[in-house]
Amino acid sequence: MTGLGHFSMFFRRTIDIVVTVWALWTLSFVGAKAHFLLNLNVRIIHVEHVNDGLHVYLRLPMPYLVADKLGEAPGGELPDPAPFTTNSLKGEALVHYVDFEAIADDAETLAMLVGNGHSISTAQEDELTPEFRALRVHHVGNQPGFATLAEAKAVMGQEPQMHPADTVFVGDAVVDVELFYPATAVSNYTISSNLDPGLPGQEDTANLILDYGTGTPQVFRSRGLMEQPLGVSSSKWDAAATFVWEGVRHILEGIDHVLFVICLVISARMMSALLTRVTGFTVGHSVTLTMGFFGLVPSGAWFVPAVEAGIALSIVYAALLAIWPRFAGEGGNQKMLVITAAIGLLHGLGFSFVLQKILQVDAPNIWQSLLAFNVGVEIGQVAIVLLVWPTLLLLKKLNVWAWTTVRFGLAAACMAMALFWTVERMGQVVASL
């Protein structure tokens, strides 16, 4: 078989693999339904140190507390509602509402679902035992600020906003709780959660822990259910490290960002070209990551899907450069620096959308957290480069034909997936107009 025949067969097999993987990944989400929705997946925990213990102010979505406590459905009837909820059929769908009357009658029990669902342990003592102080329930979209300790305390000092006559879906409710943990000389501690409501999207829950053990609050970041204990201390480096790790995770788990960086590496024939592309991308996304986080971008419903569509197109462009180097035209490295910086602007907006779920503009130590997240993104990017670039160099030394085939195959697979995303995301843009 000729070299062209080998390439043709490799290309067809690559496309078949990409299509198969994409189909399986898509099908894994089809029909993924739950009785409860998780319309907001952010958990904020403020920890204030006092002489005799810890005051903890915690906000989390109400489905976390009740979604796994739905009763059985005897004889085809409606299932018994979960605690502090009611349910009914809306068409053929089972929907759940907040039972404010039940909450008013027994707020402490709901608060202790929160307390018992979280564990705080110190090095000096066993797990601390929570005591109920206050509870508030809010409608998502109308909830008061909770980004600082002062805001959290203000919430607990207000009268409850909701009343028994209000109709609020459980998925549209957040619960604010004030708990007190008696203890002595608390410095370092761990915090974790045993809540596992079994909801789609719960693995992406943005957890923010703000510790006020020193004059300067330290902000810690975690994602998911928090089943593994997170160490909290007064060290700003420990706090920053959680944001660095989150930046690394975001780029490595964001398949569109990974594919773009891979295509950048494939398209660079020389080390100077690689450095130019990576530098431009870094400068671009660093700028818009900050701008997007502070809201210095359009706020229309079309904007996020438009950015995501642009990111998909950037992968197509980078793949074309890898397959057909002349596509870049004249201008060399200086031109590519400008182009990759412009593309980096798009990807930076994508990073900022995620960061907005983690932090609020008025959160303490905002610049430290922003910088740490950006450093994590860079570490993730460098990790991809260090994996792909030496591998390609080694392959080129061993077999030039294999090197060419792998480069073309990777670029073609990336382009096929990006074209699918482009069509899908442009549809979302049109639907949002």
Short mmCIF file of C-alpha atoms in Angstrom, two decimals:
data_model
loop_
_atom_site.label_atom_id
_atom_site.label_comp_id
_atom_site.label_asym_id
_atom_site.label_seq_id
_atom_site.Cartn_x
_atom_site.Cartn_y
_atom_site.Cartn_z
CA MET A 1 0.00 0.00 0.00
CA THR A 2 1.32 3.50 -0.86
CA GLY A 3 1.90 6.26 1.65
CA LEU A 4 -1.24 8.01 0.35
CA GLY A 5 -3.22 4.80 0.82
CA HIS A 6 -1.97 4.45 4.39
CA PHE A 7 -2.97 8.02 5.12
CA SER A 8 -6.43 7.59 3.57
CA MET A 9 -7.10 4.50 5.68
CA PHE A 10 -5.79 6.23 8.83
CA PHE A 11 -7.94 9.28 8.14
CA ARG A 12 -11.12 7.21 7.68
CA ARG A 13 -10.47 5.25 10.87
CA THR A 14 -9.79 8.46 12.79
CA ILE A 15 -13.09 9.96 11.68
CA ASP A 16 -14.94 6.74 12.58
CA ILE A 17 -13.43 6.79 16.08
CA VAL A 18 -14.27 10.47 16.60
CA VAL A 19 -17.88 10.01 15.45
CA THR A 20 -18.31 6.91 17.64
CA VAL A 21 -16.87 8.58 20.75
CA TRP A 22 -18.97 11.68 20.18
CA ALA A 23 -22.14 9.64 19.76
CA LEU A 24 -21.52 7.68 22.96
CA TRP A 25 -20.72 10.86 24.87
CA THR A 26 -23.91 12.52 23.62
CA LEU A 27 -26.08 9.50 24.37
CA SER A 28 -24.78 9.44 27.92
CA PHE A 29 -26.69 12.69 28.49
CA VAL A 30 -29.86 11.80 26.64
CA GLY A 31 -32.61 10.95 29.06
CA ALA A 32 -30.54 12.00 32.05
CA LYS A 33 -33.51 13.27 34.04
CA ALA A 34 -34.18 13.69 37.70
CA HIS A 35 -37.23 14.54 39.76
CA PHE A 36 -35.45 17.61 41.06
CA LEU A 37 -33.61 20.25 39.07
CA LEU A 38 -30.38 21.93 40.12
CA ASN A 39 -30.82 25.41 38.66
CA LEU A 40 -28.04 26.87 40.81
CA ASN A 41 -25.01 24.81 41.80
CA VAL A 42 -23.00 27.16 44.00
CA ARG A 43 -22.20 26.56 47.68
CA ILE A 44 -20.71 29.38 49.78
CA ILE A 45 -19.35 28.83 53.30
CA HIS A 46 -18.18 31.66 55.57
CA VAL A 47 -16.26 30.58 58.70
CA GLU A 48 -15.82 33.19 61.45
CA HIS A 49 -13.51 32.41 64.38
CA VAL A 50 -14.62 33.47 67.87
CA ASN A 51 -13.21 32.69 71.30
CA ASP A 52 -15.45 29.72 71.98
CA GLY A 53 -15.86 28.23 68.51
CA LEU A 54 -16.79 28.83 64.88
CA HIS A 55 -19.73 30.73 63.43
CA VAL A 56 -20.54 29.23 60.03
CA TYR A 57 -22.79 30.91 57.46
CA LEU A 58 -23.61 28.54 54.63
CA ARG A 59 -25.62 28.95 51.41
CA LEU A 60 -26.47 26.02 49.17
CA PRO A 61 -29.21 24.93 46.73
CA MET A 62 -32.23 23.38 48.46
CA PRO A 63 -32.27 20.27 46.17
CA TYR A 64 -29.01 19.22 47.86
CA LEU A 65 -30.96 18.67 51.07
CA VAL A 66 -34.12 16.94 49.87
CA ALA A 67 -33.68 15.40 46.40
CA ASP A 68 -32.62 12.02 47.80
CA LYS A 69 -35.45 11.95 50.35
CA LEU A 70 -38.43 11.60 48.02
CA GLY A 71 -40.89 8.99 49.27
CA GLU A 72 -42.24 5.93 47.52
CA ALA A 73 -45.18 6.03 45.09
CA PRO A 74 -47.72 3.44 46.34
CA GLY A 75 -50.01 1.99 43.68
CA GLY A 76 -49.08 4.42 40.94
CA GLU A 77 -50.00 7.43 43.06
CA LEU A 78 -47.86 10.51 43.64
CA PRO A 79 -44.81 9.70 45.76
CA ASP A 80 -44.70 11.03 49.28
CA PRO A 81 -43.05 14.46 49.09
CA ALA A 82 -39.56 14.99 50.42
CA PRO A 83 -39.29 16.85 53.74
CA PHE A 84 -40.23 20.54 53.55
CA THR A 85 -41.68 20.16 50.05
CA THR A 86 -44.95 19.44 48.29
CA ASN A 87 -45.37 17.87 44.87
CA SER A 88 -47.91 17.58 42.08
CA LEU A 89 -48.20 16.59 38.44
CA LYS A 90 -47.75 19.32 35.86
CA GLY A 91 -48.83 17.61 32.68
CA GLU A 92 -46.87 14.38 32.86
CA ALA A 93 -44.01 15.83 34.88
CA LEU A 94 -43.67 15.52 38.63
CA VAL A 95 -42.79 18.92 40.06
CA HIS A 96 -41.75 19.91 43.56
CA TYR A 97 -42.47 23.09 45.51
CA VAL A 98 -41.02 24.57 48.69
CA ASP A 99 -43.32 24.07 51.69
CA PHE A 100 -42.73 27.36 53.53
CA GLU A 101 -45.29 26.56 56.19
CA ALA A 102 -43.41 23.40 57.15
CA ILE A 103 -40.14 25.35 57.23
CA ALA A 104 -41.65 28.04 59.46
CA ASP A 105 -42.88 25.35 61.86
CA ASP A 106 -39.56 23.49 62.08
CA ALA A 107 -36.68 25.53 60.65
CA GLU A 108 -34.20 23.87 62.98
CA THR A 109 -34.72 20.43 61.43
CA LEU A 110 -34.04 21.79 57.94
CA ALA A 111 -30.98 23.63 59.25
CA MET A 112 -29.67 20.46 60.84
CA LEU A 113 -29.95 18.69 57.49
CA VAL A 114 -27.33 21.21 56.45
CA GLY A 115 -25.30 20.78 59.64
CA ASN A 116 -25.38 16.99 59.55
CA GLY A 117 -24.57 17.06 55.85
CA HIS A 118 -21.26 18.82 56.49
CA SER A 119 -18.33 17.86 58.68
CA ILE A 120 -15.81 20.21 60.29
CA SER A 121 -12.90 18.57 62.08
CA THR A 122 -9.90 20.12 63.80
CA ALA A 123 -6.48 18.71 64.55
CA GLN A 124 -7.08 19.10 68.29
CA GLU A 125 -10.58 17.62 68.49
CA ASP A 126 -12.84 15.14 66.78
CA GLU A 127 -15.61 16.26 64.45
CA LEU A 128 -17.32 19.38 65.77
CA THR A 129 -21.04 19.33 66.57
CA PRO A 130 -23.20 22.10 65.04
CA GLU A 131 -25.83 24.12 66.88
CA PHE A 132 -28.71 25.87 65.08
CA ARG A 133 -28.80 29.66 65.02
CA ALA A 134 -30.88 30.85 62.04
CA LEU A 135 -32.25 29.82 58.63
CA ARG A 136 -33.54 31.69 55.57
CA VAL A 137 -34.86 30.43 52.21
CA HIS A 138 -34.70 32.56 49.05
CA HIS A 139 -35.92 32.44 45.48
CA VAL A 140 -33.02 32.12 43.03
CA GLY A 141 -32.63 35.47 41.29
CA ASN A 142 -33.94 37.42 44.27
CA GLN A 143 -31.53 36.14 46.91
CA PRO A 144 -29.58 38.85 48.80
CA GLY A 145 -25.81 39.09 48.55
CA PHE A 146 -23.75 36.45 50.32
CA ALA A 147 -20.26 37.16 48.98
CA THR A 148 -18.84 38.62 52.20
CA LEU A 149 -19.18 37.88 55.90
CA ALA A 150 -20.99 41.20 56.41
CA GLU A 151 -23.55 40.26 53.77
CA ALA A 152 -24.06 36.82 55.27
CA LYS A 153 -24.66 38.29 58.72
CA ALA A 154 -27.07 40.84 57.26
CA VAL A 155 -29.10 38.07 55.63
CA MET A 156 -29.54 36.31 58.96
CA GLY A 157 -30.60 39.55 60.62
CA GLN A 158 -33.44 40.14 58.14
CA GLU A 159 -36.97 38.84 58.32
CA PRO A 160 -37.64 35.81 56.07
CA GLN A 161 -38.56 36.93 52.56
CA MET A 162 -40.78 33.98 51.68
CA HIS A 163 -44.27 33.29 52.98
CA PRO A 164 -46.54 30.23 53.03
CA ALA A 165 -48.55 31.53 50.06
CA ASP A 166 -45.47 31.80 47.81
CA THR A 167 -45.07 29.18 45.08
CA VAL A 168 -41.41 28.38 44.45
CA PHE A 169 -39.95 25.33 42.75
CA VAL A 170 -37.43 23.51 44.94
CA GLY A 171 -34.89 23.83 42.14
CA ASP A 172 -35.30 27.60 42.32
CA ALA A 173 -34.62 27.87 46.07
CA VAL A 174 -31.44 28.40 48.06
CA VAL A 175 -31.07 27.84 51.79
CA ASP A 176 -28.99 30.09 54.04
CA VAL A 177 -28.05 28.70 57.45
CA GLU A 178 -26.17 30.06 60.44
CA LEU A 179 -24.61 27.35 62.61
CA PHE A 180 -22.33 27.52 65.63
CA TYR A 181 -19.63 24.93 66.35
CA PRO A 182 -18.37 25.05 69.96
CA ALA A 183 -14.58 24.54 70.07
CA THR A 184 -11.41 25.94 71.57
CA ALA A 185 -8.31 27.28 69.82
CA VAL A 186 -9.36 26.43 66.27
CA SER A 187 -6.70 27.24 63.68
CA ASN A 188 -6.45 24.66 60.91
CA TYR A 189 -9.38 22.39 60.16
CA THR A 190 -10.93 20.30 57.40
CA ILE A 191 -14.39 20.62 55.92
CA SER A 192 -16.29 18.06 53.86
CA SER A 193 -19.83 17.08 52.93
CA ASN A 194 -21.74 13.80 52.82
CA LEU A 195 -24.64 15.25 50.81
CA ASP A 196 -25.16 13.30 47.58
CA PRO A 197 -28.57 14.15 46.10
CA GLY A 198 -27.93 12.31 42.82
CA LEU A 199 -28.62 15.32 40.60
CA PRO A 200 -27.29 16.03 37.09
CA GLY A 201 -24.62 18.70 37.30
CA GLN A 202 -23.81 18.18 40.98
CA GLU A 203 -20.24 17.19 40.11
CA ASP A 204 -19.69 20.75 38.85
CA THR A 205 -20.92 22.47 42.00
CA ALA A 206 -18.74 25.50 42.72
CA ASN A 207 -17.76 25.52 46.40
CA LEU A 208 -16.25 28.62 47.96
CA ILE A 209 -14.96 28.55 51.54
CA LEU A 210 -14.02 31.90 53.09
CA ASP A 211 -12.09 31.65 56.36
CA TYR A 212 -11.77 34.65 58.70
CA GLY A 213 -9.22 33.27 61.14
CA THR A 214 -6.86 36.17 60.57
CA GLY A 215 -7.27 39.83 59.69
CA THR A 216 -7.23 38.95 55.99
CA PRO A 217 -9.90 36.46 54.86
CA GLN A 218 -8.56 33.47 52.92
CA VAL A 219 -10.62 32.14 50.02
CA PHE A 220 -10.54 28.42 49.24
CA ARG A 221 -12.03 26.76 46.19
CA SER A 222 -13.35 23.25 45.61
CA ARG A 223 -15.54 21.66 42.95
CA GLY A 224 -18.13 18.92 43.28
CA LEU A 225 -19.71 17.26 46.29
CA MET A 226 -16.80 17.92 48.69
CA GLU A 227 -16.78 14.31 49.79
CA GLN A 228 -13.02 14.55 50.28
CA PRO A 229 -12.02 16.79 53.23
CA LEU A 230 -10.62 20.16 52.18
CA GLY A 231 -7.90 21.55 54.40
CA VAL A 232 -8.48 25.15 55.51
CA SER A 233 -5.80 27.28 57.14
CA SER A 234 -4.69 30.88 57.52
CA SER A 235 -2.10 30.47 54.75
CA LYS A 236 -2.70 32.59 51.65
CA TRP A 237 -0.60 30.09 49.68
CA ASP A 238 -2.84 27.20 50.65
CA ALA A 239 -5.86 29.27 49.57
CA ALA A 240 -4.27 30.31 46.26
CA ALA A 241 -3.29 26.70 45.52
CA THR A 242 -6.97 25.70 45.38
CA PHE A 243 -7.55 28.25 42.60
CA VAL A 244 -4.38 27.19 40.77
CA TRP A 245 -5.63 23.61 40.79
CA GLU A 246 -9.05 24.75 39.56
CA GLY A 247 -7.42 26.57 36.63
CA VAL A 248 -5.45 23.44 35.74
CA ARG A 249 -8.59 21.31 35.92
CA HIS A 250 -10.58 23.73 33.82
CA ILE A 251 -8.25 23.71 30.84
CA LEU A 252 -7.51 19.98 31.02
CA GLU A 253 -11.19 19.06 31.39
CA GLY A 254 -12.32 21.61 28.79
CA ILE A 255 -12.01 19.54 25.65
CA ASP A 256 -12.36 22.54 23.33
CA HIS A 257 -9.40 24.33 24.97
CA VAL A 258 -7.34 21.13 24.89
CA LEU A 259 -8.00 20.57 21.17
CA PHE A 260 -7.05 24.14 20.34
CA VAL A 261 -3.71 23.90 22.18
CA ILE A 262 -3.00 20.54 20.52
CA CYS A 263 -3.61 22.08 17.11
CA LEU A 264 -1.33 25.01 17.99
CA VAL A 265 1.44 22.55 18.82
CA ILE A 266 0.87 20.47 15.68
CA SER A 267 0.97 23.53 13.42
CA ALA A 268 4.30 24.76 14.84
CA ARG A 269 7.27 23.30 12.94
CA MET A 270 9.95 25.16 14.92
CA MET A 271 10.38 25.99 18.60
CA SER A 272 10.22 29.72 17.81
CA ALA A 273 6.86 29.23 16.11
CA LEU A 274 5.57 27.26 19.09
CA LEU A 275 6.63 29.94 21.58
CA THR A 276 5.02 32.63 19.44
CA ARG A 277 1.68 30.81 19.28
CA VAL A 278 1.60 29.95 22.98
CA THR A 279 2.63 33.47 24.03
CA GLY A 280 -0.06 35.11 21.89
CA PHE A 281 -2.71 32.78 23.25
CA THR A 282 -1.61 33.45 26.84
CA VAL A 283 -1.69 37.24 26.44
CA GLY A 284 -5.10 37.18 24.79
CA HIS A 285 -6.91 34.95 27.27
CA SER A 286 -5.36 36.70 30.28
CA VAL A 287 -6.91 40.01 29.17
CA THR A 288 -10.45 38.82 28.55
CA LEU A 289 -10.48 36.44 31.52
CA THR A 290 -10.28 39.51 33.73
CA MET A 291 -12.61 41.64 31.57
CA GLY A 292 -15.24 38.91 31.40
CA PHE A 293 -15.12 38.26 35.11
CA PHE A 294 -15.78 41.93 35.91
CA GLY A 295 -18.66 42.04 33.44
CA LEU A 296 -16.92 44.29 30.90
CA VAL A 297 -18.53 42.37 28.03
CA PRO A 298 -22.03 42.23 26.49
CA SER A 299 -24.68 40.65 28.72
CA GLY A 300 -27.17 39.47 26.09
CA ALA A 301 -28.35 35.86 26.09
CA TRP A 302 -26.67 35.40 22.70
CA PHE A 303 -23.20 36.32 23.93
CA VAL A 304 -22.13 33.13 25.73
CA PRO A 305 -23.14 30.76 22.87
CA ALA A 306 -21.55 33.19 20.39
CA VAL A 307 -18.25 33.01 22.30
CA GLU A 308 -18.49 29.21 22.45
CA ALA A 309 -19.14 29.12 18.69
CA GLY A 310 -16.10 31.36 18.16
CA ILE A 311 -13.96 28.99 20.24
CA ALA A 312 -15.09 26.08 18.06
CA LEU A 313 -14.17 28.04 14.91
CA SER A 314 -10.76 28.81 16.40
CA ILE A 315 -10.11 25.06 16.60
CA VAL A 316 -11.06 24.72 12.92
CA TYR A 317 -8.60 27.50 12.07
CA ALA A 318 -5.78 25.97 14.13
CA ALA A 319 -6.44 22.55 12.56
CA LEU A 320 -6.26 24.06 9.07
CA LEU A 321 -2.89 25.58 9.94
CA ALA A 322 -1.66 22.12 10.94
CA ILE A 323 -2.95 20.43 7.78
CA TRP A 324 -2.17 23.26 5.36
CA PRO A 325 0.58 25.60 6.66
CA ARG A 326 0.17 27.97 3.69
CA PHE A 327 -3.32 28.80 5.03
CA ALA A 328 -1.63 31.30 7.38
CA GLY A 329 -0.34 33.32 4.41
CA GLU A 330 2.65 35.63 4.67
CA GLY A 331 3.90 37.33 7.80
CA GLY A 332 5.59 34.60 9.81
CA ASN A 333 5.74 34.57 13.59
CA GLN A 334 4.71 38.20 14.09
CA LYS A 335 1.45 37.62 12.26
CA MET A 336 0.78 34.42 14.22
CA LEU A 337 1.42 36.26 17.49
CA VAL A 338 -1.38 38.70 16.63
CA ILE A 339 -3.73 35.96 15.40
CA THR A 340 -3.28 33.67 18.41
CA ALA A 341 -3.64 36.65 20.77
CA ALA A 342 -6.96 37.49 19.10
CA ILE A 343 -8.08 33.88 19.43
CA GLY A 344 -6.91 33.92 23.05
CA LEU A 345 -9.35 36.75 23.67
CA LEU A 346 -12.20 34.35 22.84
CA HIS A 347 -10.89 31.55 25.02
CA GLY A 348 -10.33 33.97 27.91
CA LEU A 349 -14.02 34.82 27.88
CA GLY A 350 -14.77 31.10 28.11
CA PHE A 351 -12.52 30.87 31.19
CA SER A 352 -14.22 33.91 32.74
CA PHE A 353 -17.69 32.38 32.46
CA VAL A 354 -16.54 29.52 34.69
CA LEU A 355 -14.76 31.86 37.12
CA GLN A 356 -17.93 33.94 37.54
CA LYS A 357 -19.63 30.85 39.00
CA ILE A 358 -16.86 30.60 41.59
CA LEU A 359 -16.35 34.20 42.69
CA GLN A 360 -18.30 37.41 42.96
CA VAL A 361 -16.76 40.77 42.18
CA ASP A 362 -16.96 41.91 45.81
CA ALA A 363 -15.47 38.68 47.23
CA PRO A 364 -12.38 39.11 49.46
CA ASN A 365 -8.90 38.68 47.94
CA ILE A 366 -10.35 38.87 44.46
CA TRP A 367 -7.08 39.65 42.65
CA GLN A 368 -5.20 36.88 44.42
CA SER A 369 -7.86 34.40 43.34
CA LEU A 370 -7.95 35.71 39.76
CA LEU A 371 -4.18 35.50 39.43
CA ALA A 372 -4.04 32.01 40.92
CA PHE A 373 -6.76 30.74 38.57
CA ASN A 374 -4.91 32.23 35.58
CA VAL A 375 -1.65 30.61 36.71
CA GLY A 376 -3.47 27.29 36.85
CA VAL A 377 -4.72 27.76 33.29
CA GLU A 378 -1.13 28.39 32.16
CA ILE A 379 0.15 25.30 33.97
CA GLY A 380 -2.52 23.20 32.25
CA GLN A 381 -1.60 24.67 28.88
CA VAL A 382 2.11 24.01 29.42
CA ALA A 383 1.33 20.43 30.47
CA ILE A 384 -0.41 19.82 27.13
CA VAL A 385 2.51 21.33 25.21
CA LEU A 386 5.08 19.28 27.15
CA LEU A 387 3.14 16.11 26.38
CA VAL A 388 2.45 16.66 22.67
CA TRP A 389 5.56 18.51 21.41
CA PRO A 390 8.27 16.05 22.60
CA THR A 391 6.12 13.12 21.45
CA LEU A 392 5.88 14.55 17.94
CA LEU A 393 9.61 15.28 17.86
CA LEU A 394 10.41 11.71 18.87
CA LEU A 395 7.98 10.33 16.30
CA LYS A 396 9.57 12.48 13.58
CA LYS A 397 13.01 11.09 14.38
CA LEU A 398 11.73 7.51 14.30
CA ASN A 399 9.55 7.68 11.19
CA VAL A 400 8.73 10.80 9.15
CA TRP A 401 5.77 9.13 7.45
CA ALA A 402 4.24 8.16 10.80
CA TRP A 403 4.87 11.70 12.10
CA THR A 404 3.05 13.22 9.12
CA THR A 405 0.17 10.76 9.40
CA VAL A 406 -0.35 11.34 13.13
CA ARG A 407 -0.26 15.14 12.71
CA PHE A 408 -2.80 15.02 9.88
CA GLY A 409 -4.98 12.51 11.71
CA LEU A 410 -5.06 14.53 14.93
CA ALA A 411 -5.77 17.77 13.10
CA ALA A 412 -8.54 16.18 11.02
CA ALA A 413 -10.18 14.67 14.10
CA CYS A 414 -10.04 18.01 15.93
CA MET A 415 -11.52 19.78 12.92
CA ALA A 416 -14.38 17.29 12.58
CA MET A 417 -15.38 17.69 16.21
CA ALA A 418 -15.02 21.49 16.08
CA LEU A 419 -17.21 21.74 12.98
CA PHE A 420 -19.92 19.79 14.79
CA TRP A 421 -19.64 22.15 17.77
CA THR A 422 -19.76 25.18 15.48
CA VAL A 423 -23.06 24.12 13.93
CA GLU A 424 -24.52 23.19 17.32
CA ARG A 425 -23.45 26.42 19.01
CA MET A 426 -24.51 28.67 16.13
CA GLY A 427 -27.94 27.10 16.51
CA GLN A 428 -27.90 28.17 20.14
CA VAL A 429 -26.96 31.71 19.10
CA VAL A 430 -29.89 31.90 16.68
CA ALA A 431 -32.26 30.45 19.28
CA SER A 432 -31.22 33.12 21.81
CA LEU A 433 -31.87 36.08 19.50
#
